[in-house]
Structure formats: structure tokens, C-alpha cells
Short mmCIF file of C-alpha atoms in Angstrom, two decimals:
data_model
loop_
_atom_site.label_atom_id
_atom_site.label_comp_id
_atom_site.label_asym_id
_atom_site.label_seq_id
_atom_site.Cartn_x
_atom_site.Cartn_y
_atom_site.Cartn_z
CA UNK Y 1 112.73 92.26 101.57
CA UNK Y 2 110.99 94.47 99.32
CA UNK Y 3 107.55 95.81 99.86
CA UNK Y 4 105.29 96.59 97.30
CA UNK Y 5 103.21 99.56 97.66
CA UNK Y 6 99.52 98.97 97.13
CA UNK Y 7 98.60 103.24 96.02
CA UNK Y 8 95.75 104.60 97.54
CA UNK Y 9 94.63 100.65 98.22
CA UNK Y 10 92.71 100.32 101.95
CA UNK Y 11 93.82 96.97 103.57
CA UNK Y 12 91.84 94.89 104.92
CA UNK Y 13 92.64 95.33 108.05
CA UNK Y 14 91.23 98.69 108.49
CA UNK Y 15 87.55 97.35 107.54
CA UNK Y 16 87.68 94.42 110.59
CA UNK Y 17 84.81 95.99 112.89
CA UNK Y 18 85.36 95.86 116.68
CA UNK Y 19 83.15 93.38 118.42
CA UNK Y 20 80.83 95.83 120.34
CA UNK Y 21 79.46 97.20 117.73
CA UNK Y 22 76.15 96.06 116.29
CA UNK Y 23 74.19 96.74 113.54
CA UNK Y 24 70.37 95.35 113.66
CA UNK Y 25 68.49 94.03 110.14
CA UNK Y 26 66.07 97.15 110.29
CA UNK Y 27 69.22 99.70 110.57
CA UNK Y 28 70.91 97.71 106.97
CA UNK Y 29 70.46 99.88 104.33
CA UNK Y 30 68.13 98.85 100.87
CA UNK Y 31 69.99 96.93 98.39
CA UNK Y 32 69.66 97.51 94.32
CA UNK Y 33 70.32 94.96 92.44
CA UNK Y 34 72.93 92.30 92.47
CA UNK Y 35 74.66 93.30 95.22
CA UNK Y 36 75.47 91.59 98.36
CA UNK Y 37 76.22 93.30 101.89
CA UNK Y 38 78.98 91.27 103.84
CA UNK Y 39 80.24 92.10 107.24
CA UNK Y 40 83.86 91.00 107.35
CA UNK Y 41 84.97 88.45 110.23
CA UNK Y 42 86.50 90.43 113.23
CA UNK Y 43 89.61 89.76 114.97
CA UNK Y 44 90.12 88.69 118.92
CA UNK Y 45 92.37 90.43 120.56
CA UNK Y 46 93.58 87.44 122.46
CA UNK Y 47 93.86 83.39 121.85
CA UNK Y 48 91.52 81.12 123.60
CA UNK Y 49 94.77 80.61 126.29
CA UNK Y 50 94.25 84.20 126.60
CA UNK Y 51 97.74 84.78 125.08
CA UNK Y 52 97.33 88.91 123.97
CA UNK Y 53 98.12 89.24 120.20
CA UNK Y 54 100.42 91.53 119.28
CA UNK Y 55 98.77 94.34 116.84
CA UNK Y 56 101.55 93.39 113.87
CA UNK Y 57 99.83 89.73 114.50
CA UNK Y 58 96.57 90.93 113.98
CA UNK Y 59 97.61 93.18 111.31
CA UNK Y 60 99.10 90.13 109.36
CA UNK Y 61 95.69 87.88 110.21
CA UNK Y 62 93.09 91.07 109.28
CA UNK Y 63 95.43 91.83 105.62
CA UNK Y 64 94.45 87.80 104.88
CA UNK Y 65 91.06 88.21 106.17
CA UNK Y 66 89.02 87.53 103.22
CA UNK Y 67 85.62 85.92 105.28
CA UNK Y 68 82.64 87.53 106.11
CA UNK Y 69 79.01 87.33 106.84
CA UNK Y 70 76.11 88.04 104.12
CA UNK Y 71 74.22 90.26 106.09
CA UNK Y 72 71.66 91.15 102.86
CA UNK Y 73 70.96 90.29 99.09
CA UNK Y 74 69.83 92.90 96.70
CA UNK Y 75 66.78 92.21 95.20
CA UNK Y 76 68.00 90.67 92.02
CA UNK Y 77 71.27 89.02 93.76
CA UNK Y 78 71.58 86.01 91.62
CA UNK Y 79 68.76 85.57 89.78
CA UNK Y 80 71.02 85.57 86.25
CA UNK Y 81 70.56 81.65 85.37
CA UNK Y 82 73.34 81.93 82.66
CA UNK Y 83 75.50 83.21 85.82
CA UNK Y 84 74.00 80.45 88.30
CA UNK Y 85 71.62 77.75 86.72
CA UNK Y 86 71.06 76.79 90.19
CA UNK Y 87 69.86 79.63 92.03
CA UNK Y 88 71.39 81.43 94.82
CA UNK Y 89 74.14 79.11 96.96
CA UNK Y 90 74.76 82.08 99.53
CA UNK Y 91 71.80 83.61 101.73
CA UNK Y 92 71.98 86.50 104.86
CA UNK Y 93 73.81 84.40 107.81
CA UNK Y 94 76.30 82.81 105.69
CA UNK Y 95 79.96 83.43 105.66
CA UNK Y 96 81.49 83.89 102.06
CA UNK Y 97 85.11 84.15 100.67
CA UNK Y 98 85.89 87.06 98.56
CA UNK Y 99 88.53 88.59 97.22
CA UNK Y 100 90.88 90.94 98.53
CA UNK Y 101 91.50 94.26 96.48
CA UNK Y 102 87.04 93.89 95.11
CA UNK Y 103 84.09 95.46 96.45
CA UNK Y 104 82.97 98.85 98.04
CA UNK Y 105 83.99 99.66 101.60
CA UNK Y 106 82.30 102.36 103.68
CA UNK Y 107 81.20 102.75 107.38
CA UNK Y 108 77.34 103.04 108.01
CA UNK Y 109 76.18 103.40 111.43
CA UNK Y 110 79.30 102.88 113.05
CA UNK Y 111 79.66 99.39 111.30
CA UNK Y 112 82.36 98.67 108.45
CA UNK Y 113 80.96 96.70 105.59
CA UNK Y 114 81.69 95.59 102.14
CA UNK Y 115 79.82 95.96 99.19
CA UNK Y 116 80.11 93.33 96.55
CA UNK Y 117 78.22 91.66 93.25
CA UNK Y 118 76.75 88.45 93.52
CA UNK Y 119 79.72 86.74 91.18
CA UNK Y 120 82.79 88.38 93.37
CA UNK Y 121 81.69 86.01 96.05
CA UNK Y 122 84.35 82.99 95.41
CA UNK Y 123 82.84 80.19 98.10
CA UNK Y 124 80.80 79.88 100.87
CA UNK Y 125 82.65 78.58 104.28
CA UNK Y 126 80.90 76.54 106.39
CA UNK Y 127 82.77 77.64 109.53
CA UNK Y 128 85.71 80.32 109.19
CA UNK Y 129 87.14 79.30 112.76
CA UNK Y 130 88.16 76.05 110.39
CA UNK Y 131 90.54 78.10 108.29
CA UNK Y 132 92.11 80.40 111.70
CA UNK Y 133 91.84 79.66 115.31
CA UNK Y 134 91.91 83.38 115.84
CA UNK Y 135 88.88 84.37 114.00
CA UNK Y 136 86.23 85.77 116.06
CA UNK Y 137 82.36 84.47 115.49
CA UNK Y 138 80.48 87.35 117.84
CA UNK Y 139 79.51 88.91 114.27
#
């Protein structure tokens, strides 16, 4: 099998936050912009049987983690009508779908997050549990 080296590329498994860790709506920093703050989905360690997951498991699940949670909207986050004649379809508490390789990643207050622009957000899932039993809704 040949692997494909992704450069200086961060998976996405290295931006899955560990459960304990919480971040309060006072703490989130000030948006410009477009831009939308998402919280990507976390992992459990373990199935509902309590069956441990081994870490290449979780490895695989967090690289095809794409889902997280809109935790705020910048100020102008879409408010282009030629973009999206009808209004805003994601708000804070929603979990989006986004792409894999977009965005800006960084760590504030303990808490990895994602930075994106209102149009790299692909779809709004209802419930992400629906697409793997092994995501983890604490967030």
C-alpha cells in the first residue's frame, strides 16, 4: 500500500478536543467578519458496550472527522445575498460538515477549534451520532 504524505498538513485527528475540557460563550474570542468558530466532534474512548477502542481506531475515525459544532458567527457571517439569498442556514449550537484540509486551527484556552468562512461550511447535520456510533455529543 502506498501512503501519500500530506507535507506539513495537521490531521484531523490532532484537533479532536478531550471531553473535560470546556470552553464557556464569554471565554470565545470576537469574531470579524465572515467567519465561523466550530468546535470539532470529539471521540469516545470506548463503545456504548464499553468495548475500549484501540488508538489506530480512533485515529482512523478522528482523520474522517469532518463534524463540528458552530460555537460563534462573525458579525457579517452570511449576510452576502448573492452567496445565500436566504439568509444564514447554520447558527451557534449547530453541527456543520466541512472540509478536511480548510480552515484555521489553533488552541485557545486549552480548547482546539477551527476557524472557517461562512461558504467552507458544506451542510448542516442534524445529528452526527447518525453518520458514526462512536461520535461523542458531550461538546
Amino acid at each position: 500500500m502506498q501512503v501519500h504524505s500530506m507535507g506539513k498538513a495537521v490531521s484531523n485527528s490532532e484537533w479532536i478536543t478531550d471531553e473535560d475540557v470546556d470552553i464557556k460563550d464569554e471565554d470565545l474570542p470576537k469574531l470579524p467578519g465572515y467567519h465561523v468558530l466550530i468546535r470539532p466532534v470529539s471521540i469516545k474512548k470506548e463503545t456504548k458496550g464499553g468495548i475500549l477502542l484501540p488508538d489506530s481506531t480512533k485515529d482512523d475515525i478522528a482523520y474522517l472527522t469532518t463534524i463540528g459544532k458552530v460555537l460563534a458567527l462573525g458579525d457579517l457571517a452570511y449576510d452576502d445575498e448573492v452567496k445565500f439569498p436566504n439568509g444564514a442556514w447554520c447558527k451557534k449550537g449547530d453541527y456543520v460538515a466541512y472540509g478536511k484540509l480548510i480552515g484555521q486551527k489553533f488552541v485557545y484556552k486549552g480548547v482546539k477549534l477551527l476557524l472557517l468562512f461562512d461558504d467552507q461550511i458544506i451542510m448542516r447535520v442534524d445529528n452526527p451520532s447518525n453518520l458514526d456510533p462512536t461520535f461523542n455529543l458531550s461538546n
